[in-house]
CSV table of C-alpha atoms and ligand atoms in Angstrom, one decimal:
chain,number,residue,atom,x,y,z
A,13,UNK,CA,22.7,3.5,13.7
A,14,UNK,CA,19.4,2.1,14.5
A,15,UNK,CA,18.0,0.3,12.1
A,16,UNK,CA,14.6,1.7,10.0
A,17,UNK,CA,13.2,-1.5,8.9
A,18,UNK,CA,15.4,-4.9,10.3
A,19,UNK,CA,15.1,-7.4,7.8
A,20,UNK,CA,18.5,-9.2,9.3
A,21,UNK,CA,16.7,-9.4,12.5
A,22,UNK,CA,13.7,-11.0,10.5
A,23,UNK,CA,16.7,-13.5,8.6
A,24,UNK,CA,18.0,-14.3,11.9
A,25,UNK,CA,15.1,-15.5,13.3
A,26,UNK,CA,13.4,-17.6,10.2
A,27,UNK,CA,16.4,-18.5,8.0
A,28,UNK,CA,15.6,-22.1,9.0
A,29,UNK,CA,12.4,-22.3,7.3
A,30,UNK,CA,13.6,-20.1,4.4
A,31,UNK,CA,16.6,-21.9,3.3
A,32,UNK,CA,14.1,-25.2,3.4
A,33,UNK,CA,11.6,-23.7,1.4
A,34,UNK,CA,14.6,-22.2,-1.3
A,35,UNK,CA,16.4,-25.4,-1.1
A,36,UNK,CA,13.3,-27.4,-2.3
A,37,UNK,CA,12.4,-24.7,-5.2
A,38,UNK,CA,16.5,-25.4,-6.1
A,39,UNK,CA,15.7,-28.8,-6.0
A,40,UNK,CA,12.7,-29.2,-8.4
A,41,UNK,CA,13.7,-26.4,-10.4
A,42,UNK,CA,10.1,-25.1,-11.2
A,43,UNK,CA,11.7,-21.5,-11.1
A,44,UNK,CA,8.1,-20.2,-13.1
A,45,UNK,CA,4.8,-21.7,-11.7
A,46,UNK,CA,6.1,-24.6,-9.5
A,47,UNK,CA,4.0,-25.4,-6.6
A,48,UNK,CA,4.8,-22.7,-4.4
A,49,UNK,CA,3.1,-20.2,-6.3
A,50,UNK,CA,-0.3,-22.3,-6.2
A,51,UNK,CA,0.3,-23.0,-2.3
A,52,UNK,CA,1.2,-19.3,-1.5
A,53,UNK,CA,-1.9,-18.2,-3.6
A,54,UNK,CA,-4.2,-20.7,-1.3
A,55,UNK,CA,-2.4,-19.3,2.3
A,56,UNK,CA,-3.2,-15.6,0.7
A,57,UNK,CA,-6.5,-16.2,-0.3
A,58,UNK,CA,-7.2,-17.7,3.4
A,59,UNK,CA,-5.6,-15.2,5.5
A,60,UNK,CA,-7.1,-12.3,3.5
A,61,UNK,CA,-10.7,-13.9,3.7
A,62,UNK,CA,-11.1,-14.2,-0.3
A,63,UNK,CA,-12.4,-16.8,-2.7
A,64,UNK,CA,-9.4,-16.1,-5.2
A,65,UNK,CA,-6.0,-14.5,-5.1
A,66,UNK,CA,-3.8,-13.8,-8.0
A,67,UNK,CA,-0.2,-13.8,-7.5
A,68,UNK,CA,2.0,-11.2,-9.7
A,69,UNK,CA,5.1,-10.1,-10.2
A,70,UNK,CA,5.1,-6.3,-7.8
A,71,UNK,CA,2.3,-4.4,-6.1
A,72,UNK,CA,2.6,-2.2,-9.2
A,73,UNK,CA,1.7,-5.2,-11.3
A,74,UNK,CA,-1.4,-6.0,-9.1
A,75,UNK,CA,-2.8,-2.4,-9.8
A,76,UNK,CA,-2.6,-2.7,-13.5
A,77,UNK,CA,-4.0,-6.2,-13.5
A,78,UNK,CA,-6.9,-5.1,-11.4
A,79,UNK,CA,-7.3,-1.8,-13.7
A,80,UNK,CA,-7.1,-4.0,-16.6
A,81,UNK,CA,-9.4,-6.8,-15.4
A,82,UNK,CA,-12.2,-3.7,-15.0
A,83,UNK,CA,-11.7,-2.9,-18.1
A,84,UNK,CA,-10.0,0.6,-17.6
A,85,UNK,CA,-8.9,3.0,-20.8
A,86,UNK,CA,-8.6,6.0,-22.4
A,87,UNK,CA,-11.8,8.4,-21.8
A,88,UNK,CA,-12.1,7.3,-17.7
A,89,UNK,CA,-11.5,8.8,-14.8
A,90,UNK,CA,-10.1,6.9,-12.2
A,91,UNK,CA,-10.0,9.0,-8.6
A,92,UNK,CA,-7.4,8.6,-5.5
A,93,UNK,CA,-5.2,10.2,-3.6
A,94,UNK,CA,-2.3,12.7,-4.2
A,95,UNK,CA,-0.8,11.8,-1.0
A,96,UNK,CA,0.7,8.2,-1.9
A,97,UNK,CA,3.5,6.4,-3.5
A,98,UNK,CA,3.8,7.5,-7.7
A,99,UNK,CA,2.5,3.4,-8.4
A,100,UNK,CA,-1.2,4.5,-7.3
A,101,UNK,CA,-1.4,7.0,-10.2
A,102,UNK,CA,1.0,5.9,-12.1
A,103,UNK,CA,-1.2,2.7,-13.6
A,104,UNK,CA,-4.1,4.9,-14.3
A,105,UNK,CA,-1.9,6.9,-16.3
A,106,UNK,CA,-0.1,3.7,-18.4
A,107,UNK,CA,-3.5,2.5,-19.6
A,108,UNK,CA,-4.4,5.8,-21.0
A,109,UNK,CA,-7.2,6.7,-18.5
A,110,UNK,CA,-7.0,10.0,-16.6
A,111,UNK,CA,-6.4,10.2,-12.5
A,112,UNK,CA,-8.4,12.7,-10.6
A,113,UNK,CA,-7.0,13.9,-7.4
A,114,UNK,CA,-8.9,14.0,-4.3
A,115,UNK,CA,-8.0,15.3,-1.0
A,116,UNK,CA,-7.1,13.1,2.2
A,117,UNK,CA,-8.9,13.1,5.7
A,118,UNK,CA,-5.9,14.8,7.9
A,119,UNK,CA,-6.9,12.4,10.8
A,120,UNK,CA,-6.3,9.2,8.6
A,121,UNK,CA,-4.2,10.0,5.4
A,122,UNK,CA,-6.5,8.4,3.8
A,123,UNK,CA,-9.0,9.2,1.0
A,124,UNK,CA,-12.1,11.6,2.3
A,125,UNK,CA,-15.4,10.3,0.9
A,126,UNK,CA,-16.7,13.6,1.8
A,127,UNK,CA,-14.2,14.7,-0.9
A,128,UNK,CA,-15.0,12.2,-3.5
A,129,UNK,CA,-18.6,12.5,-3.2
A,130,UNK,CA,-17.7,16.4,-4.2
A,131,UNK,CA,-15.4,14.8,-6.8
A,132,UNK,CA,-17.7,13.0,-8.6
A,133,UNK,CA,-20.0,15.8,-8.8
A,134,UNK,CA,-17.9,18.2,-10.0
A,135,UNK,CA,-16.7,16.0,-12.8
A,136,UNK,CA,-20.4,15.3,-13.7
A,137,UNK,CA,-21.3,19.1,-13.5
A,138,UNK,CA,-17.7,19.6,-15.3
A,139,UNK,CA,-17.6,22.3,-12.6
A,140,UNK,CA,-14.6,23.1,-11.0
A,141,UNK,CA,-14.9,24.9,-8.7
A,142,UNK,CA,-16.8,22.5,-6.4
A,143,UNK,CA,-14.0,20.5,-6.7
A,144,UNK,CA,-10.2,20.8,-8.5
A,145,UNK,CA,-10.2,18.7,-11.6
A,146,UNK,CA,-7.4,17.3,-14.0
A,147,UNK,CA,-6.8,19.3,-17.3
A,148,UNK,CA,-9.2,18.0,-20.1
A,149,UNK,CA,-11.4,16.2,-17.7
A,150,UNK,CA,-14.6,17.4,-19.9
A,151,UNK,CA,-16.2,14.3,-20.9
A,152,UNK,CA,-14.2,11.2,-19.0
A,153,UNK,CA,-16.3,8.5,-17.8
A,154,UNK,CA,-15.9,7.7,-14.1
A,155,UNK,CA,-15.0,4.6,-13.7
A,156,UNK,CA,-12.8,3.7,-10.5
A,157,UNK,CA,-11.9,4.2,-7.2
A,158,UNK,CA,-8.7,3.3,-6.4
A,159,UNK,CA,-8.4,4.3,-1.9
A,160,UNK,CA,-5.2,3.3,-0.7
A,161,UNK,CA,-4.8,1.8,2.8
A,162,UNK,CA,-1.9,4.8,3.8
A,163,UNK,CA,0.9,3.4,6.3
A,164,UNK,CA,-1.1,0.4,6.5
A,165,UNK,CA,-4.4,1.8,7.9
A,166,UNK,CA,-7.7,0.9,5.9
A,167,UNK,CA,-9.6,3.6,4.2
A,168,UNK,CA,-12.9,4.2,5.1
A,169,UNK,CA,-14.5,1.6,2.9
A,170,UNK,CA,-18.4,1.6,4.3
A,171,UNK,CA,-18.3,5.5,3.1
A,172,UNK,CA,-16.0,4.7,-0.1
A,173,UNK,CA,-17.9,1.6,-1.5
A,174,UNK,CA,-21.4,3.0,-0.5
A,175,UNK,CA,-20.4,6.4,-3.1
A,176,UNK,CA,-19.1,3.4,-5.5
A,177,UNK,CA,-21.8,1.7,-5.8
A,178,UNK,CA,-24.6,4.6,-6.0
A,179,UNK,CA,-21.8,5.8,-9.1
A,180,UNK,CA,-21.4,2.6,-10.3
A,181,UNK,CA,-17.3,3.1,-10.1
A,182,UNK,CA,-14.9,-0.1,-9.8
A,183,UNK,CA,-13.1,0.1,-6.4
A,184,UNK,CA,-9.8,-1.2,-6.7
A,185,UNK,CA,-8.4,-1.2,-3.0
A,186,UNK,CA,-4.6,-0.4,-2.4
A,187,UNK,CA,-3.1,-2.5,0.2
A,188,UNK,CA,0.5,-2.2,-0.9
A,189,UNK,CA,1.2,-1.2,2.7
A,190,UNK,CA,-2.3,-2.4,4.1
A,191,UNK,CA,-2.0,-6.0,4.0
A,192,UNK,CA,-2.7,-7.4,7.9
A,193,UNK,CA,-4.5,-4.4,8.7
A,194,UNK,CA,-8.3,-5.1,9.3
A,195,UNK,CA,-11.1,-2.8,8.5
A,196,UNK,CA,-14.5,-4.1,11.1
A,197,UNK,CA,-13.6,-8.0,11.2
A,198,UNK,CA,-12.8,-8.1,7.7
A,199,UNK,CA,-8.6,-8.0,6.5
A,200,UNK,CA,-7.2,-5.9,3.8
A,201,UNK,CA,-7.1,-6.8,0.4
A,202,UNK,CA,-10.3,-8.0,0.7
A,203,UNK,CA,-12.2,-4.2,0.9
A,204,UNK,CA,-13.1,-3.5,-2.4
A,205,UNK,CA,-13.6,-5.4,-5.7
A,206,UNK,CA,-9.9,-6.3,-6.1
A,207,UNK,CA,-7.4,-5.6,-3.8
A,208,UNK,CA,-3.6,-5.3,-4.9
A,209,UNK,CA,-0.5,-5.7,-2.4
A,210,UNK,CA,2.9,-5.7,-2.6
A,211,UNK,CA,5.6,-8.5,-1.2
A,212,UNK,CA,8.5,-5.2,-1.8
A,213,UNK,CA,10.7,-6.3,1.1
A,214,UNK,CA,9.9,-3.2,3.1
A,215,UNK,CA,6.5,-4.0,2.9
A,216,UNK,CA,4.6,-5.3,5.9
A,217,UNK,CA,4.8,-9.0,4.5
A,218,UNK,CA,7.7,-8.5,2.2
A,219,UNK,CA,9.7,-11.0,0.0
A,220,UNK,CA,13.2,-11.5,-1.3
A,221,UNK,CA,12.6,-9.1,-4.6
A,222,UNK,CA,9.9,-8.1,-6.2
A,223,UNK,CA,6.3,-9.5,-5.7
A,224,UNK,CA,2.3,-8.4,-5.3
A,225,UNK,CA,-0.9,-10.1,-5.5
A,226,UNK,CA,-4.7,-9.2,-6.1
A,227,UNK,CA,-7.6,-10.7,-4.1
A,228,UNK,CA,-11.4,-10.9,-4.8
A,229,UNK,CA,-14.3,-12.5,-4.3
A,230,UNK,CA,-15.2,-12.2,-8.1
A,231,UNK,CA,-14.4,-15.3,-9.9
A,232,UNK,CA,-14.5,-13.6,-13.7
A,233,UNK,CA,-11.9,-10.6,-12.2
A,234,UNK,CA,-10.0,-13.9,-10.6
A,235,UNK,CA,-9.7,-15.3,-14.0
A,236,UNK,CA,-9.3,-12.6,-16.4
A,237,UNK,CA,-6.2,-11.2,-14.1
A,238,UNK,CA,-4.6,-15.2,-14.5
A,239,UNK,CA,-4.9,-14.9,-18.0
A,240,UNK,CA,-3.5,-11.0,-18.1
A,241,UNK,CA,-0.8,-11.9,-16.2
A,242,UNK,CA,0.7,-14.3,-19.2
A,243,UNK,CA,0.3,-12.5,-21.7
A,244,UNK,CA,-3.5,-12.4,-22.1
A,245,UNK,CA,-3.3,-16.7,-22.1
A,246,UNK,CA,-6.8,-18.6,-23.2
A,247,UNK,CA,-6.3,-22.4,-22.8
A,248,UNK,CA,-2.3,-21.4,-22.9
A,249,UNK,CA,0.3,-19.5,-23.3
A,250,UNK,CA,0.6,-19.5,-27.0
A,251,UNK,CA,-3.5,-19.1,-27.0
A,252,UNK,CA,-4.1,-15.4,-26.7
A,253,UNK,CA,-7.1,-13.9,-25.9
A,254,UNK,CA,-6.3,-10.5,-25.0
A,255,UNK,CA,-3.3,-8.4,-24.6
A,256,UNK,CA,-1.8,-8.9,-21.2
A,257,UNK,CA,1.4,-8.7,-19.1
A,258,UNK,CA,4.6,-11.1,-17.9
A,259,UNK,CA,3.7,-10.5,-14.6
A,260,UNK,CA,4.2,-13.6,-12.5
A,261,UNK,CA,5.3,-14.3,-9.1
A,262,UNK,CA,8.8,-16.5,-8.9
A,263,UNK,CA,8.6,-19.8,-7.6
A,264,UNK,CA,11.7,-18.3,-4.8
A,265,UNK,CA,9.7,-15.6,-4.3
A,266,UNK,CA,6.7,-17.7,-3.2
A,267,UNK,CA,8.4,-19.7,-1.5
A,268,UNK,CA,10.3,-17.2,0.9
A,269,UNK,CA,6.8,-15.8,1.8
A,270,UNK,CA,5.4,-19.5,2.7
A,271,UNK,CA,8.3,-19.4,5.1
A,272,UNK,CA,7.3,-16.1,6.6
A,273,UNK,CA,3.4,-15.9,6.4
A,274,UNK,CA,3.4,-18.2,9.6
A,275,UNK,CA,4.9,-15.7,11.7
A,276,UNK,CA,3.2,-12.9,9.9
A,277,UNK,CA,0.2,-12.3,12.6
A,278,UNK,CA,3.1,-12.6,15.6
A,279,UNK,CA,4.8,-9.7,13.4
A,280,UNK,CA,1.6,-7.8,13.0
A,281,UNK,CA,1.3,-8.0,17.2
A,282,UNK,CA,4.9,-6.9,17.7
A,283,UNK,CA,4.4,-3.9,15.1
A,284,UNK,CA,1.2,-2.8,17.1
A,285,UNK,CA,3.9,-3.3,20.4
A,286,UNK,CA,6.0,-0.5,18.9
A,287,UNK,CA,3.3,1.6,17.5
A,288,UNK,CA,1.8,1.6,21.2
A,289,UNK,CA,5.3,2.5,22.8
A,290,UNK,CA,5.3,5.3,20.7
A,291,UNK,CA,1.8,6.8,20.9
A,292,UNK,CA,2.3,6.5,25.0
A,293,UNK,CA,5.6,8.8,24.7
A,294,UNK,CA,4.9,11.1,22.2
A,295,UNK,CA,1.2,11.7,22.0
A,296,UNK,CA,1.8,14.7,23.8
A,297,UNK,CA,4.8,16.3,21.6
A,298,UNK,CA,4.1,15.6,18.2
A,299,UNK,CA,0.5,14.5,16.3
A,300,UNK,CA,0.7,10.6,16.5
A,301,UNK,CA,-1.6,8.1,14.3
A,302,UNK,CA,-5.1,7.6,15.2
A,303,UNK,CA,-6.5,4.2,14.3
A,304,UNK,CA,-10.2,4.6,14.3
A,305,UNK,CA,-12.5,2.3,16.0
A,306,UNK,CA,-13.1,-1.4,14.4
A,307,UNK,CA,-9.8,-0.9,12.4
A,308,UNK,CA,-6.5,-2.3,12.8
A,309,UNK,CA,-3.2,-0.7,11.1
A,310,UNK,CA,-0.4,-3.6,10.0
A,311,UNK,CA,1.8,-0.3,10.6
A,312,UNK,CA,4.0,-0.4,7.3
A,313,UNK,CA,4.7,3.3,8.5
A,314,UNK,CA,5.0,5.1,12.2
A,315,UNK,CA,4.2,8.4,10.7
A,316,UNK,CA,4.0,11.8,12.9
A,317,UNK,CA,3.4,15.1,12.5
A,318,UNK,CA,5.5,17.7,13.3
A,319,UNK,CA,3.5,21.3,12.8
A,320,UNK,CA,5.2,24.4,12.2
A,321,UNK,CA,8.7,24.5,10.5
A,322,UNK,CA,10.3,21.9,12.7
A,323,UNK,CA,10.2,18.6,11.3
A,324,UNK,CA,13.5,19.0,9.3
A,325,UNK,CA,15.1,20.1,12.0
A,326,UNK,CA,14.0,17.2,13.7
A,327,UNK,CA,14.6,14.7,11.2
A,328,UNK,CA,18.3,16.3,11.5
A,329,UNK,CA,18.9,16.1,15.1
A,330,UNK,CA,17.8,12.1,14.7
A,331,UNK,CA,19.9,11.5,12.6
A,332,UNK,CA,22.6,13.2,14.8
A,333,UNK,CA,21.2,11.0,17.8
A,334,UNK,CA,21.6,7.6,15.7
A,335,UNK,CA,18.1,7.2,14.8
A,336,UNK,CA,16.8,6.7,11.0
A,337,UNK,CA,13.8,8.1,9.8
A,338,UNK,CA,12.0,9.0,6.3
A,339,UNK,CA,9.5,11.5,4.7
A,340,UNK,CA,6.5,9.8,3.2
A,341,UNK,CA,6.1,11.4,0.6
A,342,UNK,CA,8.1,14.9,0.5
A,343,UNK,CA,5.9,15.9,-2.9
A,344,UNK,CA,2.0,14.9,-3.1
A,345,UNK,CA,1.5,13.5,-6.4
A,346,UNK,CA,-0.6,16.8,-8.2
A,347,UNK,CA,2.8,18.9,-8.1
A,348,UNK,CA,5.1,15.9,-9.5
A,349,UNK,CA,6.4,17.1,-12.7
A,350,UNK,CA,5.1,13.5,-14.3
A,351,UNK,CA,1.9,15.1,-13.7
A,352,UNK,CA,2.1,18.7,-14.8
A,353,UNK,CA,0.2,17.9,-17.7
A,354,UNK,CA,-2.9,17.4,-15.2
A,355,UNK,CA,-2.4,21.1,-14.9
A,356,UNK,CA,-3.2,21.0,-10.4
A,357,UNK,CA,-1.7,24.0,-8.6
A,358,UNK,CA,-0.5,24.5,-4.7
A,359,UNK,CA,-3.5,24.7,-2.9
A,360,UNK,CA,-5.6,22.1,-5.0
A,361,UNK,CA,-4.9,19.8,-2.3
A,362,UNK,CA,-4.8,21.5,0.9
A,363,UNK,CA,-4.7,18.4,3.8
A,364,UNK,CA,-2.4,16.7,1.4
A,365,UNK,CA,0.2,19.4,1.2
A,366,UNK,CA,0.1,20.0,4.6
A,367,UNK,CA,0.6,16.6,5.5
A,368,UNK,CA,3.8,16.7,3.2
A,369,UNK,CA,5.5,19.2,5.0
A,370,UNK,CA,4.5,17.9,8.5
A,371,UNK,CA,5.3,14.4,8.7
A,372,UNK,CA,7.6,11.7,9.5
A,373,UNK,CA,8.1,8.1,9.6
A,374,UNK,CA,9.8,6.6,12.5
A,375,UNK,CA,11.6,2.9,12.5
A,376,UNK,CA,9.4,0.2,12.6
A,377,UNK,CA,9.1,-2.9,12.2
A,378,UNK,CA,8.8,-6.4,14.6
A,379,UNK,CA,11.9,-7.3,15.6
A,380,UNK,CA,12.5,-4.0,17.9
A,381,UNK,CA,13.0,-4.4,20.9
A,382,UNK,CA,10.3,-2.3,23.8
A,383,UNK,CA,14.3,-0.5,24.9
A,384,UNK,CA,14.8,1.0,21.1
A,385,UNK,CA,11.9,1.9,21.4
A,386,UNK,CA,12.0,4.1,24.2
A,387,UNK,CA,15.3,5.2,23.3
A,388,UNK,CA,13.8,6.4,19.4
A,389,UNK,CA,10.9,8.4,21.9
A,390,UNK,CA,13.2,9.5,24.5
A,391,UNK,CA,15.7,11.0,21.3
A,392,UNK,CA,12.3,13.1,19.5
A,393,UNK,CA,11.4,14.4,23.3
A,394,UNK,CA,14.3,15.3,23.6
A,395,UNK,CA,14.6,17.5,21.3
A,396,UNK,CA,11.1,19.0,21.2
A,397,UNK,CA,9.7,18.9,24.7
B,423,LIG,C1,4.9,0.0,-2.5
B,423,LIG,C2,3.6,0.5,-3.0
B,423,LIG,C3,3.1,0.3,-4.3
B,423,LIG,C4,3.9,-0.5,-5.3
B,423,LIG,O1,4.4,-1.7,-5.0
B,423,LIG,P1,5.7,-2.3,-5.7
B,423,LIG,O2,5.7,-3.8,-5.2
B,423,LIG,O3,6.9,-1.6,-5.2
B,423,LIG,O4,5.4,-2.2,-7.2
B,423,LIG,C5,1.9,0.8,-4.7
B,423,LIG,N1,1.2,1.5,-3.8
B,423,LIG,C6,1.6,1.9,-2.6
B,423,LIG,C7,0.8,2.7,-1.7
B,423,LIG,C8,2.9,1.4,-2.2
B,423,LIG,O5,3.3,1.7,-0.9
């Protein structure tokens, strides 16, 4: 079977430089805090193109931090996607603020301003039927924006943070699966006030467990988020200023990505390799990714569409030919029974529900070679050409 994502591939090639950087975190035994964490948090802050980065314990983590560090709670709103991992929402939902759904562009999988402009103004007018709204939205104060950079691909931030800043909303940007994609000569994680990512080892830039960070210009987010992230910490950790989180990065954690980040732009290249091999054979079977102009994906997904009825079918037939492939997501978040409470219906959400029963994620990642490649093509044309 052919792999989906090939992290032995990825060990094979830089277990050198790993095992150096583990062996000297075994060595000084500064398991919480040692120097990696400080180093990794500099190389982050560089390659996205912040002033500060804030490293944290999963990409989960680095949502709440930067929901907390704007100060989110009960009575807001907080609008994104439906069409996105359960994390997105799920934050919104811990600190006791509300989310409201909006609708994706079909082109991008990505949140449509269009939509939240309609969004916002519905929640204003309390009026739903300019827009669907969230059970007991009466009276919430709209307060953030979080867009999420879908299969690695920006958001349309020029649209997004323009509507953000007329509304005064906080835009927390999430690159869980954006980070080395670039949105016109600036890099993820670095689109909206705070941007949160993920090191999940399926990730783009993943580590050896669990891991995330937040970036941002803002020097008072920057700080607030260090302190949240141990426990609300003033001058230490037994000084407590406000209630916070255990939410570090490990020392190992840090320092398996120090080994990796150097060949993290080489591996963004080879991903864009792939992704090109497959828009050249299938563009004309299935609906293959567009990556509008001035962007740049970091391709944590391949995702197609398959319209009509087939994509199961297709999926099964794959898998019969050796080759792996996955549904993000089967379910868009407004029919989740964790959210039946919001009280969204079929239909709310119509280009995220299509999107769920069309699509498909292909194997990807850098180490495959241009041969798979063609072979995981020539096994979809097969079938539907
Ligand atoms: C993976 C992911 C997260 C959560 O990251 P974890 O490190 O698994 O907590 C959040 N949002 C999106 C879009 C993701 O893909």
């Amino acid at each position: 079977m052919i792999p989906f994502i090939d992290l032995k591939a990825q060990w094979k090639h830089l277990e050198a430089p790993i095992r150096e950087r583990m062996d000297t975190v075994l060595a000084h035994g500064r398991f919480i805090n040692g120097p990696e964490v400080a180093e990794l948090e500099g190389e982050l802050a560089k390659f996205a193109g912040t002033a500060h980065c804030v490293s944290c314990s999963s990409g989960t983590d680095a949502l709440l931090l930067g929901l907390m560090a704007a100060g989110v709670g009960p009575g807001d709103a907080v609008f994104t996607t439906p069409f996105t991992f359960i994390a997105t929402a799920e934050v919104i939902s811990l600190l006791g603020a509300t989310p409201v759904f909006v609708d994706i562009d079909p082109a991008t999988f990505n949140l449509d301003p269009a939509a939240l402009a309609r969004a916002i103004d519905a929640l204003a007018a309390n009026d739903t039927s300019r827009h669907p709204l969230p059970q007991g939205s009466a009276g919430l104060t709209p307060k953030a924006v979080i867009p999420v950079d879908l299969f690695g691909l920006p958001a349309d931030y020029d649209a997004i943070n323009a509507l953000a800043k007329r509304h005064n909303l906080f835009v927390l940007e999430d690159a869980a699966q954006g980070f080395g994609g670039e949105y016109k000569g600036r890099r993820a994680g670095a689109l909206g006030h705070v941007g949160a990512t993920s090191f999940f080892p399926a990730k783009p830039l993943g580590c050896y467990g669990d891991g995330g960070a937040v970036l941002t210009d803002d020097e008072n987010l920057a700080n607030i988020m260090r302190s949240l992230r141990v426990h609300g910490q003033g001058g230490n950790k037994y000084d407590n200023v406000r209630v916070g989180l255990n939410a570090r990065l490990d020392t190992l954690q840090a320092a398996v990505l120090l080994a990796k980040l150097p060949e993290f732009s080489k591996e963004l290249s080879a991903r864009r390799r792939v992704a090109a091999i497959y828009g050249e054979a299938l563009y004309d079977v299935v609906s293959v990714p567009a990556v509008p102009e001035g962007l740049a994906s970091a391709w944590a997904q391949y995702s197609i569409l398959v319209p009509g009825h087939g994509r199961d079918a297709v999926i099964a037939k794959l898998r019969e030919a050796g080759v792996p492939s996955m549904i993000y997501y089967p379910k868009p978040l407004h029919l989740q029974e964790a959210y039946a409470d919001l009280g969204y219906g079929v239909g709310d959400f119509p280009a995220s529900e299509q999107a769920a029963h069309d699509i498909m994620s292909l194997p990807m990642h850098p180490y495959m070679e241009d041969a798979q490649a063609m072979e995981i093509t020539a096994a979809v044309r097969a079938f539907l050409a």
